Coordinates of C-alpha atoms in Angstrom, one line a residue:
X510 CA 0.0 0.0 0.0
X511 CA 1.4 3.3 -1.0
X512 CA 1.4 5.9 1.7
X513 CA 1.2 9.5 0.8
X514 CA 1.7 11.9 3.8
X515 CA 2.3 15.6 4.3
X516 CA 2.4 17.8 7.5
X517 CA 0.7 21.1 8.4
X518 CA 2.0 23.0 11.5
X519 CA -0.6 24.9 13.3
X520 CA -0.3 26.4 16.7
X521 CA 2.4 24.0 17.8
X522 CA 0.5 20.9 16.6
X523 CA 1.4 18.7 13.7
X524 CA -1.4 17.5 11.4
X525 CA -0.4 14.4 9.4
X526 CA -2.5 13.1 6.5
X527 CA -1.8 9.5 5.9
X528 CA -3.0 8.1 2.6
X529 CA -4.3 4.8 3.7
X530 CA -7.7 5.1 2.4
X531 CA -8.7 7.3 5.3
X532 CA -7.4 10.5 6.9
X533 CA -6.1 10.7 10.6
X534 CA -5.2 13.7 12.9
X535 CA -2.5 13.0 15.6
X536 CA -0.8 15.3 18.3
X537 CA 2.9 15.2 18.9
X538 CA 4.4 16.6 22.3
X539 CA 7.9 17.9 22.8
X540 CA 10.2 15.5 24.6
X541 CA 10.3 15.8 28.4
X542 CA 7.4 18.3 28.5
X543 CA 5.6 16.4 31.3
X544 CA 8.7 16.6 33.6
X545 CA 9.1 20.3 33.1
X546 CA 5.5 21.1 33.9
X547 CA 5.8 19.2 37.2
X548 CA 9.0 21.0 38.2
X549 CA 7.4 24.3 37.6
X550 CA 4.5 23.5 39.7
X551 CA 6.7 22.4 42.6
X552 CA 8.8 25.6 42.4
X553 CA 5.8 27.8 42.3
X554 CA 4.3 26.1 45.3
X555 CA 7.6 26.4 47.2
X556 CA 7.7 30.1 46.6
X557 CA 4.2 30.5 47.9
X558 CA 5.0 28.5 51.0
X559 CA 8.3 30.5 51.7
X560 CA 6.5 33.8 51.3
X561 CA 3.7 32.7 53.7
X562 CA 6.3 31.5 56.3
X563 CA 8.2 34.8 56.0
X564 CA 5.0 36.9 56.5
X565 CA 3.9 34.8 59.4
X566 CA 7.3 35.0 61.0
X567 CA 7.4 38.8 60.6
X568 CA 3.9 39.2 62.1
X569 CA 4.8 37.0 65.0
X570 CA 8.0 39.1 65.6
X571 CA 6.0 42.3 65.6
X572 CA 3.4 40.8 68.0
X573 CA 5.9 39.8 70.6
X574 CA 8.5 42.6 70.3
X575 CA 8.1 46.0 72.1
X576 CA 6.7 48.8 69.9
X577 CA 9.4 50.6 67.9
X578 CA 9.6 54.2 68.9
X579 CA 10.4 57.0 66.5
X580 CA 14.0 58.0 67.0
X581 CA 13.2 61.6 67.9
X582 CA 10.7 60.6 70.6
X583 CA 12.2 61.1 74.1
X584 CA 12.7 58.1 76.3
X585 CA 9.7 56.9 78.2
X586 CA 9.5 59.0 81.4
X587 CA 6.7 57.0 82.9
X588 CA 9.2 54.7 84.6
X589 CA 11.1 57.7 86.0
X590 CA 8.7 58.5 88.9
X591 CA 9.0 60.8 91.8
X592 CA 8.5 59.7 95.4
X593 CA 5.4 60.6 97.3
X594 CA 5.7 63.5 99.8
X595 CA 3.9 63.2 103.1
X596 CA 3.6 65.3 106.2
X597 CA 5.0 64.2 109.6
X598 CA 1.9 62.1 110.2
X599 CA 1.9 60.4 106.8
X600 CA -0.8 62.6 105.2
X601 CA -0.3 62.7 101.4
X602 CA 1.0 66.0 100.1
X603 CA 2.3 65.1 96.6
X604 CA 2.1 62.1 94.4
X605 CA 2.4 60.9 90.8
X606 CA -0.7 60.1 88.7
X607 CA -0.6 58.3 85.3
X608 CA -1.6 60.2 82.2
X609 CA -0.9 60.4 78.5
X610 CA 0.5 63.0 76.1
X611 CA -0.5 63.4 72.5
X612 CA 2.1 63.6 69.7
X613 CA 2.1 63.6 65.9
X614 CA 4.4 62.3 63.2
X615 CA 4.2 65.0 60.5
X616 CA 5.8 62.9 57.8
X617 CA 2.8 60.6 58.0
X618 CA 0.1 63.2 58.0
X619 CA -2.1 62.9 54.9
X620 CA -4.4 66.0 55.3
X621 CA -2.8 68.8 57.4
X622 CA -5.8 71.1 57.1
X623 CA -8.3 68.4 58.3
X624 CA -6.0 67.4 61.2
X625 CA -5.6 71.0 62.4
X626 CA -9.4 71.6 62.0
X627 CA -10.3 68.6 64.1
X628 CA -7.7 69.1 66.8
X629 CA -8.5 72.8 67.3
X630 CA -12.1 71.9 67.6
X631 CA -11.3 69.8 70.6
X632 CA -8.7 72.1 72.0
X633 CA -9.7 75.7 71.1
X634 CA -6.6 77.1 72.9
X635 CA -4.2 75.4 70.4
X636 CA -2.3 77.8 68.2
X637 CA -3.7 76.9 64.8
X638 CA -1.0 78.7 62.8
X639 CA 1.8 77.2 64.8
X640 CA 0.3 73.7 64.7
X641 CA -0.2 73.9 60.9
X642 CA 3.4 74.9 60.4
X643 CA 4.7 72.1 62.4
X644 CA 2.5 69.5 60.8
X645 CA 3.3 70.7 57.3
X646 CA 7.1 70.2 57.9
X647 CA 7.5 66.7 56.6
X648 CA 11.1 66.7 57.8
X649 CA 9.7 66.4 61.3
X650 CA 9.3 62.9 62.6
X651 CA 7.9 63.8 65.9
X652 CA 6.2 66.8 67.6
X653 CA 4.3 67.1 70.9
X654 CA 0.8 68.5 70.5
X655 CA -0.7 68.4 74.0
X656 CA 0.9 67.1 77.2
X657 CA -0.9 65.4 80.0
X658 CA -4.4 64.8 78.7
X659 CA -7.3 63.6 80.7
X660 CA -8.8 60.2 79.9
X661 CA -11.8 62.0 78.3
X662 CA -9.6 64.1 76.2
X663 CA -7.8 61.0 75.0
X664 CA -11.0 59.3 74.2
X665 CA -12.3 62.3 72.2
X666 CA -9.1 62.4 70.1
X667 CA -9.4 58.7 69.4
X668 CA -12.9 59.2 68.1
X669 CA -11.6 61.6 65.5
X670 CA -9.7 58.8 63.8
X671 CA -6.8 61.0 62.7
X672 CA -3.8 59.0 61.3
X673 CA -0.3 59.7 62.6
X674 CA -1.6 60.9 66.0
X675 CA -0.4 58.9 69.0
X676 CA -0.2 58.9 72.7
X677 CA 2.7 58.4 75.2
X678 CA 2.2 57.3 78.8
X679 CA 3.6 59.8 81.3
X680 CA 3.2 60.8 84.9
X681 CA 1.8 64.0 86.3
X682 CA 2.5 65.5 89.7
X683 CA -0.6 65.9 91.8
X684 CA -0.9 68.0 95.0
X685 CA -4.2 66.9 96.8
X686 CA -4.0 69.9 99.2
X687 CA -3.6 72.5 96.5
X688 CA -2.2 75.8 97.8
X689 CA -2.0 74.8 101.5
X690 CA 1.7 74.0 101.5
X691 CA 2.7 75.5 98.1
X692 CA 5.9 77.3 99.2
X693 CA 7.1 74.3 101.1
X694 CA 6.5 71.7 98.4
X695 CA 7.2 73.9 95.4
X696 CA 6.2 72.3 92.0
X697 CA 7.5 70.4 89.0
X698 CA 7.7 71.2 85.3
X699 CA 6.0 69.4 82.5
X700 CA 8.7 66.7 82.5
X701 CA 8.2 66.1 86.2
X702 CA 11.4 67.8 87.3
X703 CA 11.5 69.8 90.5
X704 CA 11.5 73.5 89.9
X705 CA 11.4 75.0 93.4
X706 CA 10.7 74.0 97.0
X707 CA 11.2 70.6 98.4
X708 CA 10.5 69.1 95.0
X709 CA 13.7 70.7 93.8
X710 CA 15.6 69.7 96.9
X711 CA 14.6 66.0 96.3
X712 CA 16.1 66.3 92.8
X713 CA 19.4 67.7 94.2
X714 CA 19.7 64.6 96.4
X715 CA 20.3 62.4 93.4
X716 CA 16.8 61.7 92.0
X717 CA 17.5 63.7 88.8
X718 CA 20.6 61.6 88.2
X719 CA 18.7 58.4 88.6
X720 CA 15.9 59.6 86.4
X721 CA 18.3 60.5 83.6
X722 CA 19.3 56.9 83.3
X723 CA 15.8 55.5 83.9
X724 CA 16.7 53.8 87.2
X725 CA 13.7 55.0 89.2
X726 CA 10.3 53.6 89.4
X727 CA 7.4 54.2 91.8
X728 CA 7.9 50.8 93.4
X729 CA 11.5 51.5 94.3
X730 CA 11.0 55.0 96.0
X731 CA 10.1 55.4 99.6
X732 CA 7.9 58.4 100.5
X733 CA 9.7 61.6 101.6
X734 CA 8.3 62.6 105.0
X735 CA 8.4 66.3 105.9
X736 CA 8.4 67.9 109.3
X737 CA 5.3 69.9 108.7
X738 CA 2.0 69.0 110.3
X739 CA -0.7 69.3 107.7
X740 CA -3.4 70.2 110.3
X741 CA -1.3 73.1 111.6
X742 CA -0.2 74.0 108.1
X743 CA -3.9 74.5 107.2
X744 CA -4.4 76.8 110.1
X745 CA -1.3 78.9 109.3
X746 CA -2.3 79.1 105.7
X747 CA -5.8 80.2 106.5
X748 CA -4.7 83.0 108.9
X749 CA -2.0 84.3 106.5
X750 CA -4.3 84.3 103.5
X751 CA -7.2 86.0 105.4
X752 CA -4.8 88.6 106.8
X753 CA -4.2 90.2 103.4
X754 CA -7.8 91.0 102.9
X755 CA -8.5 91.7 106.6
X756 CA -5.8 94.3 107.0
X757 CA -5.7 95.4 103.3
X758 CA -2.1 94.4 102.9
X759 CA 0.3 93.5 100.1
X760 CA 1.5 90.2 101.5
X761 CA 1.7 88.2 104.7
X762 CA 3.4 85.1 106.2
X763 CA 4.0 83.0 109.3
X764 CA 6.1 80.1 110.5
X765 CA 6.0 77.8 113.5
X766 CA 9.3 76.2 114.7
X767 CA 10.0 73.6 117.3
X768 CA 12.7 75.5 119.3
X769 CA 14.5 72.3 120.4
X770 CA 14.7 70.4 117.1
X771 CA 14.6 73.2 114.5
X772 CA 11.7 71.5 112.7
X773 CA 9.4 73.7 110.7
X774 CA 5.9 72.5 111.7
X775 CA 4.1 75.0 109.4
X776 CA 5.1 77.8 107.0
X777 CA 3.0 79.9 104.7
X778 CA 3.5 83.0 102.5
X779 CA 0.8 84.9 100.7
X780 CA 0.1 85.6 97.9
X781 CA 0.7 82.0 96.9
X782 CA 0.0 79.6 94.0
X783 CA -1.6 76.3 93.2
X784 CA 1.3 73.8 92.5
X785 CA -1.1 71.8 90.3
X786 CA -1.2 74.8 88.0
X787 CA 1.5 77.3 88.9
X788 CA 0.6 79.6 86.0
X789 CA -3.0 80.1 87.1
X790 CA -4.3 83.3 88.8
X791 CA -1.5 85.6 87.7
X792 CA 1.2 83.0 87.8
X793 CA 4.4 84.6 89.1
X794 CA 2.6 87.0 91.5
X795 CA 2.5 84.3 94.1
X796 CA 5.7 82.5 93.4
X797 CA 7.9 84.4 95.8
X798 CA 8.3 82.7 99.2
X799 CA 8.6 85.8 101.3
X800 CA 9.3 83.8 104.5
X801 CA 12.7 82.6 103.2
X802 CA 13.4 84.4 100.0
X803 CA 12.3 87.9 100.8
X804 CA 14.1 90.3 103.0
X805 CA 12.8 93.3 105.0
X806 CA 13.8 95.4 107.9
X807 CA 12.3 93.8 110.9
X808 CA 12.0 96.8 113.1
X809 CA 11.7 96.6 116.9
X810 CA 11.9 92.8 116.8
X811 CA 15.7 93.4 116.6
X812 CA 15.6 94.9 120.0
X813 CA 15.4 91.3 121.3
X814 CA 18.8 90.6 119.8
X815 CA 20.3 93.9 120.9
X816 CA 19.4 93.4 124.5
X817 CA 20.4 89.8 124.4
X818 CA 24.0 90.6 123.2
X819 CA 24.2 93.4 125.8
X820 CA 23.2 91.1 128.6
X821 CA 25.4 88.3 127.3
X822 CA 28.5 90.4 127.2
X823 CA 27.9 91.9 130.6
X824 CA 27.7 95.4 129.1
X825 CA 24.4 96.0 130.9
X826 CA 22.3 94.4 133.7
X827 CA 18.6 94.0 133.6
X828 CA 18.4 96.6 136.5
X829 CA 20.3 99.3 134.6
X830 CA 18.5 102.5 133.5
X831 CA 18.8 104.8 130.5
X832 CA 17.5 108.3 130.0
X833 CA 14.9 108.2 127.1
X834 CA 13.5 111.7 127.8
X835 CA 15.0 113.3 124.7
X836 CA 15.8 112.2 121.2
X837 CA 19.3 111.0 120.1
X838 CA 21.3 112.9 117.6
X839 CA 24.0 111.2 115.4
X840 CA 25.7 112.7 112.4
X841 CA 22.7 114.9 111.4
X842 CA 20.2 112.1 112.1
X843 CA 17.6 112.3 114.9
X844 CA 16.3 109.2 116.6
X845 CA 13.1 109.5 118.6
X846 CA 10.5 107.3 120.2
X847 CA 6.9 106.7 119.3
X848 CA 4.5 109.0 121.1
X849 CA 3.3 106.2 123.4
X850 CA 6.8 105.7 124.9
X851 CA 7.2 107.5 128.3
X852 CA 9.7 110.5 128.1
X853 CA 11.7 109.6 131.2
X854 CA 14.4 107.3 132.5
X855 CA 13.6 103.7 131.7
X856 CA 14.8 100.4 133.0
X857 CA 15.9 97.7 130.5
X858 CA 12.5 95.8 130.9
X859 CA 10.7 99.1 130.3
X860 CA 12.8 99.8 127.2
X861 CA 11.7 96.4 125.9
X862 CA 8.1 96.7 127.0
X863 CA 7.6 100.2 125.6
X864 CA 9.8 99.5 122.6
X865 CA 12.0 102.6 123.1
X866 CA 14.3 103.4 120.1
X867 CA 16.2 105.9 122.2
X868 CA 16.8 103.5 125.1
X869 CA 17.9 100.7 122.7
X870 CA 20.2 103.0 120.9
X871 CA 21.9 104.0 124.2
X872 CA 22.3 100.3 125.1
X873 CA 24.0 99.6 121.7
X874 CA 26.3 102.5 122.3
X875 CA 27.6 100.7 125.3
X876 CA 27.9 97.4 123.4
X877 CA 29.9 98.8 120.5
X878 CA 29.7 98.1 116.8
X879 CA 32.3 95.3 116.6
X880 CA 30.6 93.2 119.2
X881 CA 27.2 94.0 117.7
X882 CA 28.3 92.6 114.3
X883 CA 29.9 89.6 115.9
X884 CA 26.7 88.7 117.7
X885 CA 24.5 89.3 114.6
X886 CA 26.7 86.9 112.7
X887 CA 26.4 84.4 115.6
X888 CA 22.7 84.7 115.4
X889 CA 22.8 84.0 111.7
X890 CA 21.3 87.4 110.9
X891 CA 24.0 88.6 108.5
X892 CA 24.6 85.3 106.7
X893 CA 22.5 83.2 104.4
X894 CA 20.3 80.7 106.2
X895 CA 21.1 77.1 105.7
X896 CA 18.1 74.7 105.2
X897 CA 16.7 72.3 102.6
X898 CA 14.7 74.9 100.7
X899 CA 16.6 76.2 97.7
X900 CA 14.8 79.6 97.8
X901 CA 16.8 81.4 100.5
X902 CA 17.9 85.0 100.2
X903 CA 21.0 86.6 101.6
X904 CA 20.3 89.3 104.1
X905 CA 21.5 92.8 103.4
X906 CA 23.5 95.1 105.6
X907 CA 25.4 98.5 105.2
X908 CA 28.4 98.2 102.9
X909 CA 30.4 100.3 105.4
X910 CA 29.3 100.3 109.0
X911 CA 29.3 103.6 110.8
X912 CA 28.1 104.7 114.2
X913 CA 24.7 105.7 112.9
X914 CA 24.3 102.2 111.2
X915 CA 25.1 100.5 114.5
X916 CA 22.5 102.5 116.4
X917 CA 19.7 102.1 113.9
X918 CA 20.4 98.4 113.4
X919 CA 19.9 98.0 117.2
X920 CA 16.1 98.7 116.6
X921 CA 15.9 97.0 113.2
X922 CA 16.6 99.6 110.6
X923 CA 19.4 99.3 108.1
X924 CA 19.7 95.5 108.2
X925 CA 17.2 93.5 106.2
X926 CA 16.7 89.8 107.0
X927 CA 14.3 87.1 106.0
X928 CA 11.4 86.4 108.4
X929 CA 12.4 82.8 108.6
X930 CA 16.0 83.4 109.8
X931 CA 14.7 86.0 112.3
X932 CA 12.5 83.2 113.8
X933 CA 15.4 80.8 113.9
X934 CA 17.6 83.4 115.7
X935 CA 14.7 84.1 118.1
X936 CA 14.3 80.4 118.9
X937 CA 18.0 80.3 120.0
X938 CA 17.3 83.0 122.6
X939 CA 14.4 81.0 124.0
X940 CA 15.6 77.4 124.0
X941 CA 18.6 78.0 126.3
X942 CA 21.0 79.7 123.9
X943 CA 21.5 77.1 121.1
X944 CA 21.3 78.1 117.4
X945 CA 19.7 75.2 115.5
X946 CA 19.5 75.2 111.7
X947 CA 15.9 74.9 110.6
X948 CA 14.8 71.8 108.8
X949 CA 11.8 70.7 106.8
X950 CA 12.5 67.1 107.5
X951 CA 11.8 65.2 110.7
X952 CA 14.5 65.6 113.4
X953 CA 14.8 64.4 117.0
X954 CA 16.2 66.4 119.8
X955 CA 19.2 64.1 119.9
X956 CA 19.9 64.7 116.2
X957 CA 19.5 68.5 116.7
X958 CA 22.0 68.5 119.6
X959 CA 24.7 67.2 117.2
X960 CA 24.4 70.3 115.0
X961 CA 23.4 73.1 117.5
X962 CA 25.8 76.0 118.3
X963 CA 25.8 77.9 121.5
X964 CA 25.3 81.7 120.8
X965 CA 24.3 83.0 124.3
X966 CA 24.4 81.7 127.8
X967 CA 21.6 79.9 129.5
X968 CA 21.2 82.9 131.9
X969 CA 20.8 85.3 128.9
X970 CA 18.1 83.0 127.5
X971 CA 16.3 83.2 130.8
X972 CA 16.4 87.0 130.6
X973 CA 14.8 87.0 127.1
X974 CA 12.1 84.5 128.3
X975 CA 11.3 86.9 131.1
X976 CA 11.1 89.9 128.7
X977 CA 8.9 88.0 126.3
X978 CA 6.5 87.0 129.1
X979 CA 6.5 90.6 130.4
X980 CA 5.7 92.1 127.0
X981 CA 3.0 89.4 126.4
X982 CA 1.2 90.3 129.6
X983 CA 1.8 94.0 129.9
X984 CA 3.2 95.4 126.7
X985 CA 2.7 95.5 123.0
X986 CA 2.2 91.7 122.7
X987 CA -1.0 91.6 124.7
X988 CA -3.1 91.3 121.5
X989 CA -1.4 88.0 120.8
X990 CA -2.0 86.3 124.1
X991 CA -4.3 83.3 124.2
X992 CA -5.9 82.4 127.5
X993 CA -4.3 79.3 128.9
X994 CA -1.3 79.2 126.5
X995 CA 0.7 82.2 127.8
X996 CA 2.1 83.8 124.7
X997 CA 5.0 86.1 124.9
X998 CA 7.0 88.0 122.3
X999 CA 8.1 91.2 120.7
X1000 CA 6.4 93.4 118.1
X1001 CA 8.2 95.1 115.2
X1002 CA 6.8 98.0 113.1
X1003 CA 9.4 99.1 110.5
X1004 CA 8.8 102.0 108.2
X1005 CA 8.8 100.7 104.7
X1006 CA 11.5 101.8 102.3
X1007 CA 9.9 103.1 99.1
X1008 CA 12.3 104.2 96.4
X1009 CA 15.1 104.6 98.9
X1010 CA 13.1 106.7 101.3
X1011 CA 11.4 105.7 104.5
X1012 CA 7.6 106.0 104.3
X1013 CA 5.7 107.5 107.2
X1014 CA 2.5 105.8 106.2
X1015 CA 3.5 102.3 105.0
X1016 CA 5.2 99.7 107.3
X1017 CA 6.4 96.1 107.5
X1018 CA 4.9 94.7 110.7
X1019 CA 6.0 91.5 112.5
X1020 CA 5.6 89.7 115.8
X1021 CA 8.2 87.2 117.2
X1022 CA 6.5 85.0 119.7
X1023 CA 7.0 81.9 121.9
X1024 CA 4.6 79.7 123.8
X1025 CA 3.8 78.5 126.3
X1026 CA 6.0 80.9 128.3
X1027 CA 5.6 78.7 131.4
X1028 CA 7.7 76.1 129.5
X1029 CA 8.4 77.3 125.9
X1030 CA 8.4 74.8 123.1
X1031 CA 7.4 76.7 120.0
X1032 CA 8.5 79.8 118.2
X1033 CA 6.0 81.7 116.0
X1034 CA 6.7 84.6 113.7
X1035 CA 4.1 86.4 111.7
X1036 CA 4.5 89.4 109.3
X1037 CA 2.1 91.6 107.4
X1038 CA 3.5 93.9 104.7
X1039 CA 2.0 97.4 104.2
X1040 CA -1.3 97.0 106.0
X1041 CA -3.7 99.9 105.7
X1042 CA -5.8 99.0 108.7
X1043 CA -6.0 96.7 111.8
X1044 CA -7.6 96.5 115.2
X1045 CA -9.1 99.8 116.2
X1046 CA -8.4 101.1 112.7
X1047 CA -4.6 101.2 113.5
X1048 CA -2.0 99.6 111.3
X1049 CA 0.9 98.9 113.7
X1050 CA 2.3 95.5 114.6
X1051 CA 0.2 95.4 117.8
X1052 CA -3.0 95.7 115.8
X1053 CA -2.0 93.4 112.9
X1054 CA 0.9 91.0 113.2
X1055 CA 0.2 90.2 116.9
X1056 CA -3.5 89.3 116.3
X1057 CA -2.3 86.9 113.6
X1058 CA -0.2 85.0 116.1
X1059 CA -3.2 84.9 118.5
X1060 CA -5.4 83.4 115.7
X1061 CA -2.7 80.8 114.9
X1062 CA -1.9 79.7 118.5
X1063 CA -5.6 79.6 119.6
X1064 CA -6.3 76.9 116.9
X1065 CA -2.9 75.2 116.6
X1066 CA -1.8 74.8 120.2
X1067 CA -4.1 71.9 121.0
X1068 CA -3.0 70.1 117.9
X1069 CA 0.6 70.5 118.9
X1070 CA -0.1 68.8 122.2
X1071 CA 0.1 71.9 124.4
X1072 CA -2.3 71.6 127.3
X1073 CA -3.9 74.9 128.4
X1074 CA -3.0 76.1 131.8
X1075 CA -5.5 78.5 133.3
X1076 CA -3.6 79.2 136.5
X1077 CA -3.2 82.9 136.9
X1078 CA 0.4 84.0 136.4
X1079 CA 2.0 87.4 136.8
X1080 CA 5.5 88.4 135.8
X1081 CA 7.6 88.8 138.9
X1082 CA 10.6 91.2 139.1
X1083 CA 13.6 89.5 137.6

């Protein structure tokens, strides 16, 4: 049989016509095609499996690894906590609370206008122009938008659904008592660093160094206990704050010291501020702690120190007399007494009781300027007071001491001290003659004895106690006395220096007091600056500063454990 065949190639297929009496179509495959197809399928499946494994592994890694932070975002400060601060009885004064702060990553912002519009709707006080400029700068990887949000604010922002907006956990300092102990505690900045007060002191003791390397946490820090008693602090703060309005004054302050330990049991200065929001209500107006960081001439309170040094050096005796019938004249200056001072020969107790400038000037004339300066330095009245509070001002004194400076300094003019250091010096004259540095931390008598420094003899201290008691019962301190608690002390009314000139209308009034005079334990000093009125419409220390001490002791004495003694007492001749 003859076979006639020919091939036609079409689309990879070969069509063969075989002349066998019939036609037949047949497919011819390339060699090894089946093996190649199988290999390709295996390779493709392997690629899919590898990609799946890689994706799963990466997701697992992200799930279990800590969140990656933008390089420009500061380290997490939530672990760098501050210790709680409590009063001497464990009452909470300052603590950390957890909060969040909102940030943005501008390079991821899609619609800047929409973002600014939404955020400013929630926070109307945001600077829209500034925020727009920051968010538009795509070179910025991180910017703070709002620090320390409330939970509600955070929830409101989340509802906006803005991309590239995030939150960082932080801590915020909270002062549950607000203004009550503002000038003792101080406050912290937005990054929880101490700015002033005991908050700053805590940082200087090493806390700031630990925080910088992230080695502090709230679980590791023990509370810092202060010497102040919150109950007494409330009383002092109330009296001081009310005095400004009551006496139409510029400022006021008071402190209570334990005369045997140097502990500050309460201290307040007004105007003050809320440490939770230091910028509120005028901000800086209340920042000055006038008790330790403000100086003024203390007036006749200084007669206490002048008589103490005269007695201690033996220059005078308590029974000595001085002629106060006429004014003193020194270098063109005339020194005279207030109209209520008798114009006659006065004994030393009378000079103290009537607060005679002439009599005190004559006493200092016998003491001499060199001894006077030596004792003022001993008392700590010419040097910067040492204590934990960072805000302590250096007292001022004449650049060159002359005779007239010595005489006027004897009754509190020409030397400006802080009220706090004046109280500390006064405590030394009542506790037996030992100068003890004040402290805002708890201290025992035994601990205080290791640091105390004798400045006058025990017998001199007894004389000052006698004079305090005398003035409290018969002199200018009577308006401070509280029945049963036997308050003694010395008033001071100093003409205020206005533009370098002594004012005849404005004054700085103070009262240095101790109680109970039957067995003194506490020193109280109050001041009121530039009062326009007082008891009986008078604005001297007897009508202003002394009543402040009365109000403090009448409420605080029972809380300090002082039992009232209603046994009648009269000052006997010394």
